[in-house]
Amino acid sequence: MKNGARKRADGAGLPSESGNSRAESGEKEADAFEPWRVRLFGEFRAERHGRKAIFGLKKAANLLAHLVFHLGETVSKERLVESFWPDSDSEKGRHSLRMAASSLRSALAAPDWNPEVHLPSTRDTLEASSCGFVTDVQEFRAHLAAANSIEDPSSKACHLRAATGLYVGPLLDGFAEEWIYPQSLPLEESFAQAACELILIQAQEGDLAGAAGLGKRAIALCPTREDLHVALMRAYALAGETSMAIQQYEELERMVDETWGEEPGKAAREVLESLPRTAIAHVRADTIAPESPSPGFASKPPTRRAAFFGREAELGLVRQQLASEDGFRLITLIGLGGFGKTRIAEEARIESFDSFERRSWMVSLLGCRNEDEVQEALMAPFEGLPQRVSDPVQVVGARIGSQPGLLVIDNCEQVLREASAVVEALLANCPKLRILATSRVPFGLPYELAVPVGGLPVPSEGTDLETLLDSPIVRLLANAAQCVRPGFAVTPDNARGVQALCAMLEGIPLAVELAAAQLGTLSPAELVGAIGRRTDLADNDRRIESRHRHLRSVLEWSVHQLPAEEQKALAKLSVCRGSFKRDLAEAILGSRSDKALNHLSSSSLVSWSERSDTLRFCLLETVRELGQRLLEKDAKAKKDACAALVRWATHLTEGIHQVESHSEASLWAELVSTETVNVLAALQACVDGVVEPEEAWKLAFPLVQLCEYRGWAQPWIRAIESLLEATRERLSQATLSQAHATLRLLYYNLRDIRNAHRHITSAVRAADEDGSPLLRGRCRSSFSVTASLLGQFEEAQRAATEAMELLLVAGEPVSAARSALFYGWVVFDRGDEVESEPFFRRALELGESSGDTETIGSSLLGLACSVGHRSHPDAQPIFDRALEQMQELGKPGQLGHSYFYRSLIDYRHGRLRAAMENFAESVMAFTGAGIALGQTPLTIGGTILAALGRYDDAALCWGRAEALRESHGMTMFPTQQRDFDREFPKVQKALSEEGLRRSMRAARSATDEEIREMICRAVWAVRA
């Protein structure tokens, strides 16, 4: 066994010191090849060259996890079907497996990574090759094997440290497949044993901080393992930290009592008994010694238990109410558990202690279950009261009397009815008493001021370091992190990770404190990647109250107090993403949506905000995760909710078919844009098979119109690619053709011409299979555009000719006009500007006969360019008409094209100032709508800038255009090439050949925003 383990540790399974998973002595070609790195511990992810794999089908991720866990082994397809689709018959299961495998290969494929080689398949088996993948489980086992074969403690510690660092959570946390749990147990056992061994080695070497950090992290990951507590106790004992060892024993004592109702085992007791007896007695006496009573009716001054951050708004409101004679006598801080209600109440009590003549008391109802226990808790802070009284509320009221006083009552939600009776009685009998309560729901009393307590403000991405350091949530994180990593600070190196972590935790103080406990061994950025679901955050730190040691249990308590129907409503609403309006809630919940929203809002589980006179509701992502857990337990409710979401989204996107004007179309686009995340959620539900494929595409097709009006294609491409992958085998050829054509337009919007051409080629094939002249003609029209951009002019011309013939046969003058238009642009771009004029005139004739604004505007633009090539004055009124049509149309992409082609004609006639102004208008139209700048406008812009003597700016445009051409396999149009060749030597001479190339290389990474700023500067310079 050891020899075998040693061989593996020395080979491909073990990372080198540089982090490379291959042996340093490998072949040069092997070193150049990078496998997919798959993380199986904690949250599943696969990465390669910094790219994270995105899986169109959830089952594709599950399939990859199963295959790489059995890396290098052939896995029976029958076994996979039984594991992943147990309820399907053999044929349907095999079909589902093929779909998942296809989606998996598509997600992982790369030019230098062939899925056919690294995911080989036979008729009956699948396999993940050991040269195509590396997993953390593989490396974890290799490090443990290496550690077992080494005697030297320092060398052993290196491997143990690496192994324990890889274990960031249970195997495939969040996955529900049955095969995972039995495999996870031995891995957890191995991690715990390695952690115990490393804790003792570090303690023996004098590294107590390292031992304590590892121990706390290991206990957080495996909270019920007694051996980890014992190892940490031994480490403290070795370092002479007797009190810490005893505290750890007490933590263990609480854990085993709460979990199993037992006492710690023999090993823990032996470590405890080996400690100095005087220390044990002293610490335990310290722990249980009661406070001495204070005489009189004044209360003891409250003390601040820990540092307090932020909450100026909530404290200011409470302070104002308490100071005002007309203020509310009952103030209730409401919010979910873990949001800091108790801390705010304690801070308010500290601040107001003297103003209430030192008559301030705090009552905790934590653990109370009935009226007797509430009344017993009420008497606790009042010293000198009789132990047995018939009416505790009356006795406490008499003690408070008619003098000013503040009573803080914490955790009222557990016994709301009983607490409400106490509050009403005390306020009735004590005229100057103020009550500050904390509860997850308000009392609902008429004289109550409910103060919502949400998360702390989260700094936005890109916040500068100084502002970040002033943020309360960041200060809370840093303060909590110093408990496990002394000296932790927010620096320029980790600032981005700190911001991302605070944003991920949604500003929830409890979540931040629980996450900070893991910063002993992880950086903030690493912790962002290590956290799976937020609700899984937990800590065993004894400084944190036991009820707050697991975020999920805190939230589950609130949910479990809801009636069954409200729990079901919360679960169904979890299919929403981000915020949503009442109409979506009604679509999912039906007629009872208003009642459910009111109830969930009063329980702090749903928040709301008012935007542009519209009320929008929102679930915190943390709450939504919990709702998703509930929904997973009710398959019918999940299907109903997802189907309702799809129906709602389809109704929303199909609204484009009812608009009658371009202004209405713009309003529709704005409406859909505000619901982007929920429409994306609906698309994912379609991918998951909630509705039939043809119905799913009714939702997707109108999104093309959205991109034309808003130019925002990026969010939709991945979702629609996934939908195509999931449904292609069950679509009609007509729908399949339309699906590919949709993706062609989305990619074209991003100027990704290669992928646009790939999809339109598939669309043409499907259209030919369908046989519809209309569909065949439209697809060929689009094909001619991308073929032309790729320099395939003969194919483009042939496609445009065929398209016109087919569309005229189909009786579609608008589509035929666009084919003539595309033909004209093919001729123009290849450098035959004069010969393109008849095609543009034909397109204009057909467009005007149909009255289609877009076709008329585009035809006028083409005609203006062809006329402008020979006569600048004759072209200007045609350009003006074209721009008028495009502005009426309201599509920024079309408007941008109009301006940059006008700038081209201005340039060719020496009107350089006008050319610069028009080019700037083009850039503003594109970037303002989020449309990527393509190689054509960038090349033209560079040419104009060069003619103006702005050589560095010209190099910036040309360099970016060159990068786009190389990235997408495009060529420069001959008509552009002539102008470029005229100006390039000037720039080359001014900057030197090497300087020009250096500038163009640097420009390859320039963003559209940087180019827009440069163009603005250039315009102002030209005007000056």
CSV table of C-alpha atoms in Angstrom, one decimal, residues 24 65 176 198 416 473 489 601 762 925 964:
chain,number,residue,atom,x,y,z
A,24,GLU,CA,8.3,18.9,-13.1
A,65,ALA,CA,-18.5,15.1,-10.7
A,176,ALA,CA,-28.1,15.2,-3.6
A,198,LEU,CA,-1.0,18.5,12.0
A,416,LEU,CA,-45.3,37.0,21.1
A,473,ILE,CA,-19.5,45.8,7.5
A,489,ALA,CA,-6.2,43.8,8.1
A,601,SER,CA,-43.2,41.0,4.9
A,762,SER,CA,-26.9,25.7,-38.9
A,925,ALA,CA,-24.9,55.4,-29.9
A,964,LEU,CA,-11.3,41.6,-33.0
